[in-house]
XYZ file of C-alpha atoms in Angstrom:
456
model
C -0.041 0.185 0.050
C 2.871 2.618 0.803
C 6.726 2.014 -0.334
C 9.691 3.622 1.267
C 12.036 5.545 -1.305
C 15.977 6.519 -0.580
C 17.006 10.146 -2.090
C 20.466 11.560 -2.400
C 22.235 12.231 0.919
C 20.156 9.710 2.917
C 16.993 11.306 3.006
C 13.914 9.235 2.940
C 10.226 9.323 1.705
C 7.278 7.407 2.097
C 5.178 7.440 -1.258
C 1.541 5.932 -1.349
C -2.032 6.100 -3.374
C -4.577 8.072 -1.583
C -8.324 7.477 -1.456
C -9.083 9.566 -4.199
C -6.417 7.843 -6.356
C -4.167 10.585 -6.259
C -0.296 9.916 -5.383
C 1.297 11.603 -2.104
C 4.371 11.744 -0.818
C 5.671 12.023 2.752
C 9.347 13.143 3.128
C 10.586 11.762 6.099
C 14.007 13.838 5.874
C 17.179 12.392 7.070
C 16.438 9.234 9.427
C 17.372 5.200 9.806
C 15.586 2.420 7.849
C 14.245 1.347 10.628
C 12.426 4.418 11.639
C 11.691 4.738 8.305
C 10.038 1.498 8.012
C 8.280 2.192 11.299
C 6.505 5.326 10.062
C 5.341 3.558 6.810
C 3.557 0.638 8.846
C 1.793 3.299 10.845
C 0.939 5.222 7.232
C -0.532 1.650 6.128
C -2.563 1.235 9.266
C -4.027 5.054 8.737
C -4.535 4.028 5.033
C -6.380 1.030 5.418
C -8.491 2.766 7.943
C -9.859 5.370 5.561
C -10.071 3.008 2.864
C -12.156 0.489 5.174
C -13.869 2.927 7.672
C -12.547 0.728 10.290
C -11.358 1.894 13.613
C -7.345 2.080 14.525
C -5.691 -0.207 16.783
C -4.816 1.161 20.235
C -0.995 1.315 19.515
C -1.384 3.389 16.687
C -4.199 5.672 18.500
C -1.144 5.780 20.864
C 1.582 6.682 18.382
C -0.845 9.188 16.823
C -0.994 11.180 20.225
C 2.823 11.051 20.924
C 3.672 12.271 16.974
C 5.905 15.192 16.865
C 3.889 18.392 15.590
C 6.404 18.554 12.584
C 5.455 14.904 11.580
C 1.859 15.270 12.378
C 2.000 18.417 10.213
C 2.957 16.258 7.198
C 0.603 13.719 8.048
C -2.113 16.104 7.911
C -0.793 17.879 4.833
C -1.447 14.444 2.958
C -4.542 13.905 4.382
C -3.931 10.902 6.296
C -4.961 13.069 9.837
C -7.137 15.709 10.441
C -5.968 19.072 11.553
C -6.308 19.540 15.133
C -8.724 22.123 16.676
C -7.289 24.239 18.901
C -9.328 24.338 22.192
C -11.215 27.712 22.524
C -9.372 30.023 24.554
C -11.457 30.795 27.874
C -13.537 33.941 27.232
C -11.855 36.899 29.432
C -14.612 38.779 31.394
C -14.504 42.491 31.216
C -14.982 44.568 34.435
C -18.206 45.737 33.297
C -19.495 42.246 32.587
C -19.094 41.053 35.832
C -20.228 44.109 37.288
C -23.709 43.092 35.867
C -23.457 40.025 36.920
C -23.097 40.851 40.568
C -26.119 43.497 40.209
C -28.314 40.634 39.107
C -27.013 38.044 41.258
C -26.186 40.134 44.783
C -28.766 42.609 44.149
C -32.116 40.880 44.717
C -32.435 41.205 48.389
C -31.507 45.018 48.445
C -33.652 48.274 48.019
C -34.189 49.717 44.418
C -32.306 52.684 46.104
C -29.059 50.399 46.659
C -29.093 48.955 43.122
C -29.195 52.822 41.720
C -26.141 53.344 43.863
C -24.257 50.278 42.774
C -25.211 51.237 38.905
C -23.488 54.838 39.630
C -20.310 53.372 40.857
C -20.491 50.977 37.888
C -20.741 53.888 35.419
C -17.925 56.129 37.255
C -15.502 52.890 37.409
C -16.339 52.757 33.342
C -15.837 56.387 33.029
C -12.074 55.972 35.039
C -10.970 53.034 33.597
C -9.547 52.099 30.348
C -12.226 51.578 27.758
C -13.373 47.791 27.851
C -10.834 46.796 30.407
C -11.020 42.987 31.478
C -11.941 41.903 34.832
C -8.194 40.918 35.760
C -6.142 43.338 34.401
C -7.586 46.018 36.725
C -4.380 46.824 39.235
C -3.964 48.929 42.396
C -2.885 51.636 40.129
C -6.522 51.382 38.494
C -8.288 51.708 42.058
C -5.774 54.263 43.083
C -6.290 56.337 40.453
C -10.461 55.784 40.656
C -10.089 57.057 44.175
C -7.976 60.341 43.130
C -10.464 60.867 40.239
C -13.840 60.686 42.646
C -11.820 63.133 45.365
C -11.171 65.659 42.450
C -14.724 66.059 41.529
C -15.091 67.488 44.653
C -17.757 65.207 45.878
C -18.840 64.571 49.196
C -16.309 62.681 51.602
C -19.078 60.157 52.609
C -19.791 59.731 48.692
C -16.527 59.049 47.748
C -16.047 56.384 50.647
C -19.368 54.541 49.705
C -18.149 54.486 45.889
C -15.016 53.217 47.342
C -16.452 50.706 49.568
C -19.100 49.437 47.039
C -16.206 48.994 44.538
C -14.323 47.052 46.793
C -17.113 44.797 47.152
C -17.727 44.113 43.678
C -13.795 43.147 43.049
C -14.217 41.201 46.741
C -17.325 39.100 44.949
C -14.784 38.438 41.812
C -11.658 37.368 44.223
C -14.667 34.901 45.829
C -15.077 33.263 42.532
C -11.412 33.130 41.572
C -11.765 35.369 38.581
C -9.010 37.447 40.193
C -6.026 36.525 42.179
C -6.272 39.707 44.172
C -8.859 42.351 45.458
C -7.157 45.922 43.577
C -9.389 47.813 46.033
C -8.160 46.045 49.251
C -5.651 48.895 50.206
C -7.475 51.826 49.001
C -8.433 53.872 52.528
C -11.229 56.134 52.118
C -12.637 58.107 54.880
C -15.948 58.395 55.922
C -15.197 61.241 58.545
C -17.156 64.281 57.581
C -18.537 67.256 59.409
C -21.636 66.620 60.922
C -24.092 68.859 58.964
C -27.467 68.844 60.555
C -28.228 72.200 62.594
C -30.499 72.895 65.744
C -33.684 73.894 64.719
C -35.485 75.186 67.671
C -39.232 75.084 68.371
C -39.736 78.961 68.423
C -38.643 78.463 64.920
C -40.894 75.523 64.170
C -43.800 78.012 66.008
C -43.224 80.815 63.402
C -43.443 78.632 60.340
C -46.363 76.565 61.418
C -49.045 79.234 61.084
C -48.262 79.743 57.271
C -48.828 76.152 56.886
C -51.779 74.461 55.531
C -53.287 71.332 57.444
C -50.979 68.716 55.387
C -47.709 70.725 55.757
C -48.337 70.752 59.456
C -48.810 67.117 59.567
C -45.074 67.094 57.548
C -43.571 69.183 59.639
C -44.822 68.064 63.365
C -43.859 64.462 62.234
C -40.331 65.376 61.417
C -39.755 67.761 64.151
C -41.699 66.470 67.115
C -42.021 62.795 66.313
C -38.371 62.537 64.258
C -39.654 60.292 61.486
C -37.688 60.295 58.310
C -38.933 62.477 55.637
C -40.352 61.344 52.851
C -40.035 57.820 53.312
C -41.875 57.288 56.782
C -43.874 60.808 57.128
C -45.622 59.872 53.496
C -46.016 55.857 54.789
C -47.755 56.305 58.107
C -51.453 55.729 57.706
C -53.799 56.136 60.252
C -54.370 52.597 61.199
C -50.874 53.096 62.601
C -51.722 55.884 64.970
C -53.131 54.493 68.277
C -54.568 57.752 69.790
C -56.004 55.303 72.714
C -52.491 53.881 73.821
C -50.689 57.241 72.642
C -48.354 54.897 70.472
C -46.882 55.520 66.545
C -46.516 52.019 64.692
C -43.954 53.691 62.129
C -43.474 52.275 58.809
C -39.788 51.663 58.126
C -39.210 51.709 54.112
C -35.542 52.294 54.397
C -34.790 49.574 56.574
C -37.448 47.391 56.350
C -35.188 44.573 54.351
C -33.324 43.990 57.579
C -34.272 41.138 59.827
C -36.450 42.064 62.576
C -37.136 45.864 61.065
C -40.613 47.328 59.320
C -42.360 48.794 62.188
C -40.912 50.831 65.120
C -43.076 51.691 67.908
C -42.910 55.141 69.278
C -44.872 57.087 72.104
C -47.334 59.687 70.633
C -45.652 62.770 72.258
C -47.920 65.287 73.041
C -46.933 68.015 70.889
C -47.455 65.847 68.079
C -50.748 64.271 69.099
C -52.267 67.873 68.775
C -51.538 68.284 65.608
C -52.277 65.204 64.356
C -56.158 65.075 65.917
C -56.446 68.388 64.224
C -55.485 66.479 60.829
C -57.802 63.626 61.817
C -60.745 65.891 62.005
C -60.169 67.409 58.888
C -59.645 63.905 57.347
C -62.215 62.304 54.893
C -63.534 58.476 55.089
C -61.388 57.840 52.270
C -58.097 58.941 53.636
C -55.800 55.970 54.784
C -52.862 58.059 54.978
C -52.110 60.668 57.742
C -50.394 62.967 54.921
C -53.237 63.170 52.281
C -51.290 63.994 49.230
C -50.966 60.864 46.880
C -48.863 63.236 44.321
C -46.222 63.407 46.799
C -46.398 59.777 47.175
C -46.156 58.979 43.564
C -43.239 61.252 42.971
C -41.293 60.125 46.361
C -41.755 56.362 46.179
C -40.497 55.548 42.582
C -39.083 52.265 40.781
C -35.623 53.253 42.293
C -36.579 54.026 46.034
C -37.563 56.751 48.058
C -36.619 60.300 46.896
C -37.280 63.995 48.254
C -40.481 64.630 45.830
C -39.769 68.196 45.526
C -40.757 68.765 49.352
C -37.682 71.044 50.019
C -39.030 73.431 47.286
C -42.437 73.702 48.827
C -41.147 73.833 52.191
C -38.644 76.733 51.767
C -41.538 78.699 49.642
C -43.413 78.115 53.470
C -39.971 78.992 55.289
C -39.773 82.285 52.782
C -43.483 83.387 54.080
C -42.780 82.957 57.477
C -39.716 85.437 57.364
C -37.204 83.054 58.959
C -33.617 81.733 57.581
C -33.775 78.067 56.080
C -31.214 75.880 57.601
C -29.077 73.024 56.252
C -30.882 69.549 55.583
C -33.997 70.717 56.170
C -35.832 67.715 57.245
C -32.883 65.914 58.617
C -31.790 68.437 61.037
C -35.493 68.743 62.381
C -35.066 64.897 62.818
C -31.454 65.352 64.515
C -32.889 68.045 66.759
C -35.796 65.775 68.169
C -33.442 62.961 68.737
C -30.872 65.612 70.799
C -34.259 66.814 72.924
C -35.263 63.190 73.656
C -31.568 62.278 74.826
C -31.897 65.201 77.659
C -34.978 63.089 79.062
C -34.457 59.205 78.272
C -31.658 56.933 78.032
C -29.731 56.726 74.543
C -31.014 53.109 73.742
C -34.137 54.056 74.628
C -34.249 57.249 71.866
C -32.526 55.472 69.429
C -35.372 52.746 69.569
C -38.108 55.164 69.302
C -36.434 56.880 66.139
C -35.164 54.040 64.720
C -31.370 54.485 64.242
C -28.448 53.247 66.394
C -26.408 54.776 69.271
C -23.260 54.826 66.815
C -25.163 56.599 64.206
C -27.002 59.108 66.698
C -23.496 59.977 67.999
C -21.874 60.428 64.565
C -24.755 62.366 62.506
C -27.637 62.994 64.784
C -26.962 64.682 68.249
C -26.128 68.025 68.545
C -24.969 70.530 70.864
C -27.309 73.140 70.841
C -27.445 77.088 72.434
C -29.632 75.466 75.073
C -26.558 73.754 76.151
C -24.227 76.603 76.064
C -26.848 79.253 78.005
C -27.018 76.424 80.836
C -22.962 76.053 81.139
C -22.816 79.889 81.628
C -25.472 80.075 83.532
C -24.859 77.454 86.492
C -21.625 77.898 88.563
C -19.633 75.352 89.480
C -19.795 74.357 93.145
C -16.280 74.673 95.337
C -14.438 71.242 95.714
C -15.455 70.130 92.051
C -13.665 69.400 89.053
C -14.780 68.990 85.561
C -13.976 66.036 83.859
C -15.343 62.943 81.123
C -16.336 59.988 81.721
C -16.021 57.229 79.277
C -18.374 54.213 78.625
C -19.660 52.010 75.961
C -22.469 54.728 74.999
C -20.348 57.453 74.838
C -18.494 60.271 76.791
C -20.541 62.139 79.171
C -19.549 65.199 80.202
C -19.917 66.505 84.182
C -18.531 67.100 87.333
C -16.778 64.636 89.655
C -16.734 65.663 93.311
C -13.131 65.746 95.215
C -13.702 65.117 98.776
C -16.803 67.037 99.117
C -18.244 67.753 102.902
C -21.263 65.153 101.954
C -18.704 62.453 101.532
C -16.988 63.403 104.988
C -20.294 63.328 106.714
C -20.681 59.539 105.214
C -17.602 58.401 106.337
C -18.204 59.726 109.550
C -21.366 58.100 109.956
C -20.135 54.682 108.825
C -17.325 54.721 111.675
C -20.396 55.248 114.175
C -21.848 52.495 112.763
C -19.069 50.172 112.946
C -18.974 50.967 116.803
C -22.056 49.859 117.830
C -20.937 46.237 117.482
C -18.718 46.725 120.282
C -21.105 48.449 123.475
C -19.427 50.736 125.533
C -16.599 51.455 123.223
C -18.289 54.008 121.082
C -17.562 56.606 123.443
C -13.881 55.753 123.685
C -11.223 58.638 122.304
C -9.079 57.776 119.849
C -6.550 60.086 121.198
C -5.063 57.874 124.048
C -3.232 55.514 121.325
C -5.443 52.675 122.485
C -8.013 51.046 119.826
C -10.435 48.415 120.751
C -7.725 46.016 121.626
C -5.482 46.458 124.870
C -1.837 46.666 123.671
C -0.615 43.750 126.030
C 1.247 41.204 124.471
C -0.066 37.599 124.639
C 2.114 34.595 125.170
C 3.254 32.627 122.500
C 1.493 29.335 122.958
C 3.192 25.920 121.796
C 1.704 22.689 120.979
C 3.681 19.376 121.303
C 2.686 16.388 119.434
C 0.691 13.741 121.198
C 2.194 10.593 121.755
C 1.032 7.262 120.917
């Protein structure tokens, strides 16, 4: 079926007729006759399998698997072997593709507002990274440059911190799925420390504003300032079914944190100043009004597919403030909530107030509790007594400022009374003077008693 031919210089070749009748030549080059005969034997086995449609024996299959690239190429060229199809290279995922997958997979239990922020981070990453960059090609240098670009845009410190934290979360997810070998954002430190921007909203300011409000806006302001509700989400979600006038309680819906375990509704007292406004609102409500704030247009604008938004309440509130001829303040609604929490802290423990307003002690101390004008007035109008010194006491709930007594008169009296009570144990001794140098026991030395072992 195949013949072995020799050329000058010891070069060898194999000649055979293919299945289609054409004559084929395999040039082996310079090799021994024994090796040439072995290759010729395998060529005949391949040719036989082609002509008869049979399968190759195990030895021939093993021989083919161990062929050199050069000899295999020659066999493929004459049609004895099919060209090997290189395995498809694994598809390299781009950064944008992974972020889309992350949002789809991890976003299910999260609020629409959270998903919207993730998409903002995705857009910023795409904007500040090389076009179409692959996920595995993102380096620590890219992460650092992304952080610097955010800061150069003069964004709020908390916004920059949140974007970096979410980017770190996205790449940590890729690391856990073993798509990358390290998280490029692991070393990026974005500080979340921002100045507290809430301010005190005194009650006298609210008293000047309320006469210029209709009942709807009186209710919104009272719920924010006297109830400490989040606006707009909690204010616009409150229904009359949540208001228990008989028990003086509010069952406040918490759309912002309802996805957390154990959250969704919190119970808060119906404070007297808030009750007064709600009672007036209830009288004016029609039988069809389910919501305390009877303004469907506000809810439609605020409760969107991407979470709760401000529903343009700020614009309307600023107009009312202008009518009252008082100065506006930063973070109109949030500052009223912070002012209410600060007021309640003066009368109730921190953990109680946080339960009523639906935040944590850590968040309250960082973002809500304010130093008010009343604090300054109290400090300058209350003189410190002699024998005391100012100081701070640090505890688990925070730092408490106050005065610590230093050897006051009341302590001296208490110590004297304790001494007198101890003398009652020894009747007749309570009148003994301590100036004679003797105590309760005589100064006579007792002899040392010695004991001997018994003899058995």
